[in-house]
Amino acid sequence: MRLLTVFLALLSSLVTFKTLSAEKIIIAHRGASGYLPEHTLAGKAMAYAMGAHYIEQDVVMTKDDALIVLHDITLDRTTDVSEKFPNRIRDNGRYYAIDFTLEEIRSLSATEGFRLRGDERVQGYQNRFPMNSSSFSVSTLEEEIQLIQGLNKSTGKDIGIYPEIKQPKFHRDEGKDISTAVVRLLKEYGYLSKSDKVFLQTFSFEELKEIKTNIFPEVGIEINLIQLIGNNTTYPWIFEEGGMKKLANFADGIGPEKGLVISRESTASNVQITSLVSRAHAAGLKVHPYTYRLDPGQVPDYAGNFDELLRKHFQDADVDGVFTDFPDKAIQFLQSN
Ligand code: CA
């Protein structure tokens, strides 16, 4: 009886003092993109100052093989390309970064993202930084790494990078091996092993396997790889028995859409945590879901507010990190929980 009492006391103290592990990470999704235009150096500096542990880069290639930081393989949504180069439009009405030289892309103004309604530009997130104001540009991956490593030197911190190979098959079809170029650049900047502060991510399992099996050995580095997962239909085998184990032969973690961690069908009284995280953890994989936003309509009803959304994912579902457009809010959450 006495032993049981001691045991229960110990258990309750463990529960009382259980805090979110210092291992949990906040990844600034496209920078502090909730506050400044995505993938601008200003937005990356802001994310850095807000205390993000990792800062994300989406990477695409230009006509002259420069690696630039851009979410879309097209320039339409986040630059004034249609005004500066109207005759460079493809038949499908889009302007592809791969059709432009780095010098041409440097001449563009970057802006908060917008979409076209007829001829009118409508800002994607109304409450964010006003589109077409101030002065921003598209930067290279190298410039962004220099910014983050420069800040690491001047602040004494060690903030990581989290580059994504965008649409590798599109690049290969256009005759470009974007992955090898990215991996070479990472090596040049000292990202060599799994203990270095970098995760390399892609949605393509074929490309991830190619990177792990051939590109890493050729270039002579081996860093952490993340398989992004947008749904359960592109690679259904990942969701089947033994799928995570198979994936773990190539990847160090997964970056699932957050609805794969807690079902979109969830309600406040019936939160449905899927088996994804526990199955990934059992296979030794980290889990970094995306994307956590607090713009109107972006917090699922089952959570009610942003902090509760993070609590459910970090504490209840036990994810290891999150991609967020609002790194300050997520850092505050980790510090107060
Ligand atoms: Ca991305």
CSV table of C-alpha atoms and ligand atoms in Angstrom, one decimal:
chain,number,residue,atom,x,y,z
A,1,MET,CA,0.0,0.0,0.0
A,2,ARG,CA,2.8,2.4,0.9
A,3,LEU,CA,4.7,1.5,-2.2
A,4,LEU,CA,1.6,2.2,-4.2
A,5,THR,CA,1.2,5.6,-2.6
A,6,VAL,CA,4.8,6.5,-3.4
A,7,PHE,CA,4.3,5.2,-6.9
A,8,LEU,CA,1.2,7.3,-7.4
A,9,ALA,CA,2.9,10.4,-6.0
A,10,LEU,CA,5.8,9.9,-8.3
A,11,LEU,CA,3.4,9.4,-11.2
A,12,SER,CA,1.5,12.6,-10.4
A,13,SER,CA,4.7,14.6,-10.1
A,14,LEU,CA,5.8,13.3,-13.5
A,15,VAL,CA,2.4,14.3,-14.9
A,16,THR,CA,2.5,17.7,-13.2
A,17,PHE,CA,6.0,18.5,-14.4
A,18,LYS,CA,5.5,17.1,-17.8
A,19,THR,CA,6.4,19.9,-20.2
A,20,LEU,CA,6.7,20.0,-23.9
A,21,SER,CA,10.1,18.6,-24.7
A,22,ALA,CA,12.9,21.0,-25.7
A,23,GLU,CA,13.2,18.7,-28.7
A,24,LYS,CA,10.0,20.2,-30.3
A,25,ILE,CA,10.8,22.4,-33.2
A,26,ILE,CA,9.1,25.4,-34.9
A,27,ILE,CA,9.8,25.7,-38.6
A,28,ALA,CA,9.1,29.2,-40.1
A,29,HIS,CA,7.0,28.3,-43.2
A,30,ARG,CA,8.3,30.4,-46.1
A,31,GLY,CA,9.7,32.7,-43.4
A,32,ALA,CA,7.5,34.8,-41.1
A,33,SER,CA,5.0,34.6,-44.0
A,34,GLY,CA,2.1,35.6,-41.8
A,35,TYR,CA,3.7,39.1,-41.5
A,36,LEU,CA,5.9,39.8,-44.5
A,37,PRO,CA,5.8,38.5,-48.1
A,38,GLU,CA,6.8,34.8,-48.3
A,39,HIS,CA,10.3,33.9,-49.2
A,40,THR,CA,11.7,37.4,-48.9
A,41,LEU,CA,14.9,38.0,-47.0
A,42,ALA,CA,13.0,40.5,-44.8
A,43,GLY,CA,10.5,37.7,-43.9
A,44,LYS,CA,13.4,35.3,-43.2
A,45,ALA,CA,15.2,37.8,-40.9
A,46,MET,CA,11.9,38.4,-39.1
A,47,ALA,CA,11.4,34.7,-38.6
A,48,TYR,CA,15.0,34.4,-37.3
A,49,ALA,CA,14.4,37.3,-34.8
A,50,MET,CA,11.1,35.6,-33.6
A,51,GLY,CA,13.1,32.6,-32.5
A,52,ALA,CA,12.1,30.0,-35.1
A,53,HIS,CA,14.4,26.9,-34.8
A,54,TYR,CA,14.4,26.2,-38.6
A,55,ILE,CA,13.6,28.5,-41.6
A,56,GLU,CA,12.1,27.0,-44.7
A,57,GLN,CA,13.3,27.5,-48.3
A,58,ASP,CA,11.3,26.3,-51.3
A,59,VAL,CA,13.8,25.9,-54.2
A,60,VAL,CA,13.3,26.1,-58.0
A,61,MET,CA,15.8,26.5,-60.8
A,62,THR,CA,16.2,29.3,-63.4
A,63,LYS,CA,17.0,29.0,-67.1
A,64,ASP,CA,20.7,29.5,-66.3
A,65,ASP,CA,20.7,26.9,-63.5
A,66,ALA,CA,20.6,29.3,-60.5
A,67,LEU,CA,18.8,28.0,-57.4
A,68,ILE,CA,16.2,30.5,-56.3
A,69,VAL,CA,13.9,30.6,-53.3
A,70,LEU,CA,10.3,30.5,-54.7
A,71,HIS,CA,7.3,28.5,-53.7
A,72,ASP,CA,5.7,28.0,-57.1
A,73,ILE,CA,7.6,26.9,-60.2
A,74,THR,CA,5.8,30.0,-61.7
A,75,LEU,CA,6.4,33.6,-60.9
A,76,ASP,CA,2.8,34.8,-61.4
A,77,ARG,CA,1.5,34.8,-57.9
A,78,THR,CA,4.3,36.6,-56.0
A,79,THR,CA,5.9,38.9,-58.5
A,80,ASP,CA,5.2,41.6,-61.2
A,81,VAL,CA,6.4,39.3,-64.0
A,82,SER,CA,3.3,39.8,-66.1
A,83,GLU,CA,4.0,43.6,-66.2
A,84,LYS,CA,7.8,43.4,-66.8
A,85,PHE,CA,7.8,40.4,-69.3
A,86,PRO,CA,4.3,40.2,-70.8
A,87,ASN,CA,5.6,38.3,-73.9
A,88,ARG,CA,7.2,35.5,-71.9
A,89,ILE,CA,3.9,33.9,-71.0
A,90,ARG,CA,3.5,30.2,-71.9
A,91,ASP,CA,0.4,28.9,-73.8
A,92,ASN,CA,-1.2,28.0,-70.4
A,93,GLY,CA,-1.1,31.6,-69.3
A,94,ARG,CA,1.7,31.1,-66.7
A,95,TYR,CA,5.2,32.5,-66.4
A,96,TYR,CA,7.7,29.8,-65.4
A,97,ALA,CA,10.8,30.6,-63.4
A,98,ILE,CA,12.7,28.1,-65.6
A,99,ASP,CA,12.1,30.3,-68.7
A,100,PHE,CA,13.9,33.2,-67.1
A,101,THR,CA,17.6,34.0,-66.2
A,102,LEU,CA,18.6,34.9,-62.7
A,103,GLU,CA,19.3,38.4,-63.9
A,104,GLU,CA,15.8,38.7,-65.2
A,105,ILE,CA,14.3,37.4,-62.0
A,106,ARG,CA,16.3,39.8,-60.0
A,107,SER,CA,14.7,42.7,-61.9
A,108,LEU,CA,11.2,41.6,-60.6
A,109,SER,CA,9.4,43.0,-57.5
A,110,ALA,CA,8.3,40.4,-55.1
A,111,THR,CA,5.0,40.9,-53.2
A,112,GLU,CA,2.5,39.4,-50.9
A,113,GLY,CA,0.7,36.6,-52.8
A,114,PHE,CA,-2.3,37.3,-54.9
A,115,ARG,CA,-4.7,35.7,-57.3
A,116,LEU,CA,-6.5,37.1,-60.3
A,117,ARG,CA,-10.2,37.7,-60.3
A,118,GLY,CA,-10.7,38.6,-64.0
A,119,ASP,CA,-8.0,41.3,-64.4
A,120,GLU,CA,-8.2,42.3,-60.8
A,121,ARG,CA,-5.5,41.2,-58.3
A,122,VAL,CA,-6.9,39.9,-55.0
A,123,GLN,CA,-4.5,39.4,-52.1
A,124,GLY,CA,-4.6,35.8,-50.9
A,125,TYR,CA,-4.7,36.6,-47.2
A,126,GLN,CA,-6.5,39.8,-46.7
A,127,ASN,CA,-5.1,40.6,-43.2
A,128,ARG,CA,-1.5,40.1,-44.2
A,129,PHE,CA,1.2,42.6,-45.4
A,130,PRO,CA,-0.3,44.7,-48.2
A,131,MET,CA,0.5,43.5,-51.7
A,132,ASN,CA,2.6,45.7,-54.0
A,133,SER,CA,4.0,47.8,-51.1
A,134,SER,CA,7.6,48.4,-50.0
A,135,SER,CA,10.4,46.8,-51.9
A,136,PHE,CA,11.2,43.0,-52.0
A,137,SER,CA,12.9,40.7,-54.4
A,138,VAL,CA,13.4,37.0,-55.2
A,139,SER,CA,16.6,35.8,-53.7
A,140,THR,CA,18.9,32.8,-54.4
A,141,LEU,CA,19.2,29.9,-52.1
A,142,GLU,CA,22.8,30.8,-51.5
A,143,GLU,CA,21.9,34.4,-50.4
A,144,GLU,CA,19.4,33.0,-48.0
A,145,ILE,CA,21.9,30.5,-46.5
A,146,GLN,CA,24.3,33.4,-46.2
A,147,LEU,CA,21.7,35.5,-44.3
A,148,ILE,CA,20.9,32.7,-41.9
A,149,GLN,CA,24.5,31.7,-41.3
A,150,GLY,CA,25.5,35.4,-41.0
A,151,LEU,CA,22.8,35.8,-38.3
A,152,ASN,CA,24.1,32.6,-36.6
A,153,LYS,CA,27.5,34.2,-36.5
A,154,SER,CA,26.3,37.6,-35.3
A,155,THR,CA,23.9,36.3,-32.7
A,156,GLY,CA,25.8,33.1,-31.6
A,157,LYS,CA,22.7,31.0,-32.2
A,158,ASP,CA,22.5,27.9,-34.5
A,159,ILE,CA,19.3,28.2,-36.5
A,160,GLY,CA,18.7,25.6,-39.1
A,161,ILE,CA,17.5,25.6,-42.7
A,162,TYR,CA,14.8,23.4,-44.2
A,163,PRO,CA,15.0,23.5,-48.0
A,164,GLU,CA,12.4,21.8,-50.3
A,165,ILE,CA,13.1,20.5,-53.7
A,166,LYS,CA,10.1,21.8,-55.7
A,167,GLN,CA,8.6,19.6,-58.4
A,168,PRO,CA,11.7,17.5,-59.1
A,169,LYS,CA,10.1,15.7,-62.0
A,170,PHE,CA,9.2,19.0,-63.7
A,171,HIS,CA,12.8,20.0,-63.4
A,172,ARG,CA,14.1,16.7,-64.7
A,173,ASP,CA,11.7,16.9,-67.7
A,174,GLU,CA,13.2,20.3,-68.4
A,175,GLY,CA,16.6,18.8,-68.3
A,176,LYS,CA,17.6,20.0,-64.9
A,177,ASP,CA,19.0,18.0,-61.9
A,178,ILE,CA,17.9,20.4,-59.2
A,179,SER,CA,18.5,17.9,-56.4
A,180,THR,CA,22.2,17.5,-57.1
A,181,ALA,CA,22.7,21.2,-57.4
A,182,VAL,CA,21.0,21.8,-54.0
A,183,VAL,CA,22.9,19.0,-52.3
A,184,ARG,CA,26.2,20.4,-53.7
A,185,LEU,CA,25.4,23.9,-52.4
A,186,LEU,CA,24.5,22.5,-49.0
A,187,LYS,CA,27.9,20.7,-48.9
A,188,GLU,CA,29.6,23.9,-49.8
A,189,TYR,CA,28.0,25.7,-46.8
A,190,GLY,CA,29.0,23.0,-44.4
A,191,TYR,CA,25.8,20.9,-44.1
A,192,LEU,CA,27.4,17.5,-44.2
A,193,SER,CA,25.8,15.1,-41.7
A,194,LYS,CA,22.6,14.3,-39.8
A,195,SER,CA,23.9,16.3,-36.8
A,196,ASP,CA,24.0,19.5,-38.9
A,197,LYS,CA,20.9,21.8,-38.6
A,198,VAL,CA,19.3,21.0,-41.9
A,199,PHE,CA,16.3,18.9,-43.2
A,200,LEU,CA,16.0,18.4,-46.9
A,201,GLN,CA,12.4,17.8,-47.9
A,202,THR,CA,10.4,16.8,-51.0
A,203,PHE,CA,6.9,15.5,-51.9
A,204,SER,CA,8.4,13.0,-54.4
A,205,PHE,CA,9.4,9.6,-52.9
A,206,GLU,CA,11.1,8.7,-56.2
A,207,GLU,CA,13.3,11.8,-55.8
A,208,LEU,CA,13.9,11.3,-52.1
A,209,LYS,CA,15.1,7.7,-52.9
A,210,GLU,CA,17.4,9.0,-55.6
A,211,ILE,CA,18.9,11.6,-53.3
A,212,LYS,CA,19.5,9.0,-50.5
A,213,THR,CA,20.7,6.2,-52.8
A,214,ASN,CA,22.8,8.1,-55.4
A,215,ILE,CA,23.1,11.8,-54.9
A,216,PHE,CA,24.3,11.8,-51.3
A,217,PRO,CA,27.0,9.2,-52.0
A,218,GLU,CA,28.1,11.0,-55.1
A,219,VAL,CA,28.4,14.4,-53.5
A,220,GLY,CA,29.7,12.9,-50.2
A,221,ILE,CA,27.2,14.1,-47.6
A,222,GLU,CA,24.3,12.5,-45.7
A,223,ILE,CA,21.8,14.9,-44.1
A,224,ASN,CA,18.3,14.4,-42.7
A,225,LEU,CA,15.6,13.8,-45.3
A,226,ILE,CA,11.9,14.5,-44.9
A,227,GLN,CA,9.2,12.9,-47.0
A,228,LEU,CA,6.3,15.3,-47.4
A,229,ILE,CA,2.9,13.7,-47.5
A,230,GLY,CA,-0.1,15.7,-48.9
A,231,ASN,CA,-2.7,12.9,-48.8
A,232,ASN,CA,-3.1,9.2,-48.4
A,233,THR,CA,-3.6,8.4,-52.1
A,234,THR,CA,-0.3,9.4,-53.8
A,235,TYR,CA,1.7,6.8,-51.9
A,236,PRO,CA,-0.9,4.5,-50.4
A,237,TRP,CA,1.8,2.0,-49.4
A,238,ILE,CA,3.0,4.4,-46.7
A,239,PHE,CA,-0.3,4.0,-44.9
A,240,GLU,CA,-0.3,0.2,-45.2
A,241,GLU,CA,1.3,-2.3,-42.7
A,242,GLY,CA,5.0,-1.9,-42.8
A,243,GLY,CA,4.9,1.2,-45.0
A,244,MET,CA,6.6,3.5,-42.4
A,245,LYS,CA,9.3,1.0,-42.0
A,246,LYS,CA,9.9,0.9,-45.7
A,247,LEU,CA,10.0,4.7,-45.8
A,248,ALA,CA,12.4,4.8,-42.9
A,249,ASN,CA,15.0,3.0,-45.1
A,250,PHE,CA,15.2,6.3,-47.0
A,251,ALA,CA,13.7,9.1,-44.8
A,252,ASP,CA,14.4,10.5,-41.3
A,253,GLY,CA,11.0,11.9,-41.0
A,254,ILE,CA,7.7,12.9,-42.6
A,255,GLY,CA,6.0,16.2,-43.2
A,256,PRO,CA,2.3,15.4,-43.4
A,257,GLU,CA,-0.6,17.7,-44.1
A,258,LYS,CA,-2.0,18.3,-40.6
A,259,GLY,CA,-5.3,16.8,-41.5
A,260,LEU,CA,-3.5,13.4,-41.7
A,261,VAL,CA,-2.6,13.8,-38.0
A,262,ILE,CA,-5.9,14.9,-36.6
A,263,SER,CA,-8.8,14.2,-39.0
A,264,ARG,CA,-10.6,17.1,-40.6
A,265,GLU,CA,-13.8,15.4,-39.5
A,266,SER,CA,-12.9,16.1,-35.9
A,267,THR,CA,-15.2,18.2,-33.7
A,268,ALA,CA,-14.4,19.8,-30.3
A,269,SER,CA,-16.1,16.9,-28.5
A,270,ASN,CA,-14.7,14.2,-30.8
A,271,VAL,CA,-11.1,14.9,-31.8
A,272,GLN,CA,-9.9,12.1,-34.0
A,273,ILE,CA,-6.1,11.6,-33.8
A,274,THR,CA,-5.0,9.2,-36.5
A,275,SER,CA,-2.4,6.5,-36.0
A,276,LEU,CA,0.0,8.3,-38.3
A,277,VAL,CA,2.3,9.8,-35.6
A,278,SER,CA,2.5,6.6,-33.6
A,279,ARG,CA,3.3,4.5,-36.6
A,280,ALA,CA,5.9,7.0,-37.8
A,281,HIS,CA,7.5,7.1,-34.3
A,282,ALA,CA,7.5,3.3,-34.1
A,283,ALA,CA,9.6,3.3,-37.4
A,284,GLY,CA,11.9,6.0,-35.9
A,285,LEU,CA,10.6,8.8,-38.1
A,286,LYS,CA,10.2,12.4,-36.9
A,287,VAL,CA,6.8,14.1,-37.7
A,288,HIS,CA,6.7,17.7,-38.8
A,289,PRO,CA,3.2,18.5,-40.1
A,290,TYR,CA,2.1,21.6,-42.1
A,291,THR,CA,0.7,24.3,-42.1
A,292,TYR,CA,-0.5,26.1,-39.0
A,293,ARG,CA,-2.0,29.5,-39.6
A,294,LEU,CA,-4.1,31.8,-37.6
A,295,ASP,CA,-5.7,33.8,-40.5
A,296,PRO,CA,-9.5,33.9,-40.4
A,297,GLY,CA,-10.9,30.5,-41.3
A,298,GLN,CA,-7.5,28.7,-41.0
A,299,VAL,CA,-7.9,27.3,-37.5
A,300,PRO,CA,-10.0,24.1,-37.7
A,301,ASP,CA,-13.3,24.2,-35.7
A,302,TYR,CA,-12.2,21.3,-33.5
A,303,ALA,CA,-9.5,23.5,-32.0
A,304,GLY,CA,-11.2,26.9,-31.8
A,305,ASN,CA,-8.0,28.9,-31.4
A,306,PHE,CA,-4.4,28.7,-32.5
A,307,ASP,CA,-2.9,27.8,-29.1
A,308,GLU,CA,-5.5,24.9,-28.7
A,309,LEU,CA,-4.6,23.7,-32.2
A,310,LEU,CA,-0.9,23.6,-31.3
A,311,ARG,CA,-1.8,21.9,-27.9
A,312,LYS,CA,-3.7,19.2,-29.6
A,313,HIS,CA,-1.0,18.5,-32.2
A,314,PHE,CA,2.1,18.8,-29.9
A,315,GLN,CA,0.7,17.3,-26.7
A,316,ASP,CA,-2.2,15.0,-27.7
A,317,ALA,CA,-0.9,13.9,-31.1
A,318,ASP,CA,2.8,14.2,-30.1
A,319,VAL,CA,4.2,15.7,-33.3
A,320,ASP,CA,7.9,16.7,-33.2
A,321,GLY,CA,7.6,20.0,-35.0
A,322,VAL,CA,5.3,22.2,-37.0
A,323,PHE,CA,5.5,24.4,-40.1
A,324,THR,CA,3.8,27.7,-39.3
A,325,ASP,CA,3.4,31.1,-41.0
A,326,PHE,CA,3.4,32.6,-37.5
A,327,PRO,CA,6.6,31.4,-35.8
A,328,ASP,CA,6.3,33.9,-32.9
A,329,LYS,CA,3.0,32.5,-31.8
A,330,ALA,CA,4.2,29.0,-31.9
A,331,ILE,CA,7.4,29.8,-30.0
A,332,GLN,CA,5.3,31.6,-27.4
A,333,PHE,CA,3.1,28.4,-27.1
A,334,LEU,CA,6.1,26.2,-26.6
A,335,GLN,CA,7.6,28.5,-24.0
A,336,SER,CA,4.4,28.7,-22.0
A,337,ASN,CA,3.5,24.9,-22.1
B,1,CA,CA,7.5,24.1,-48.8
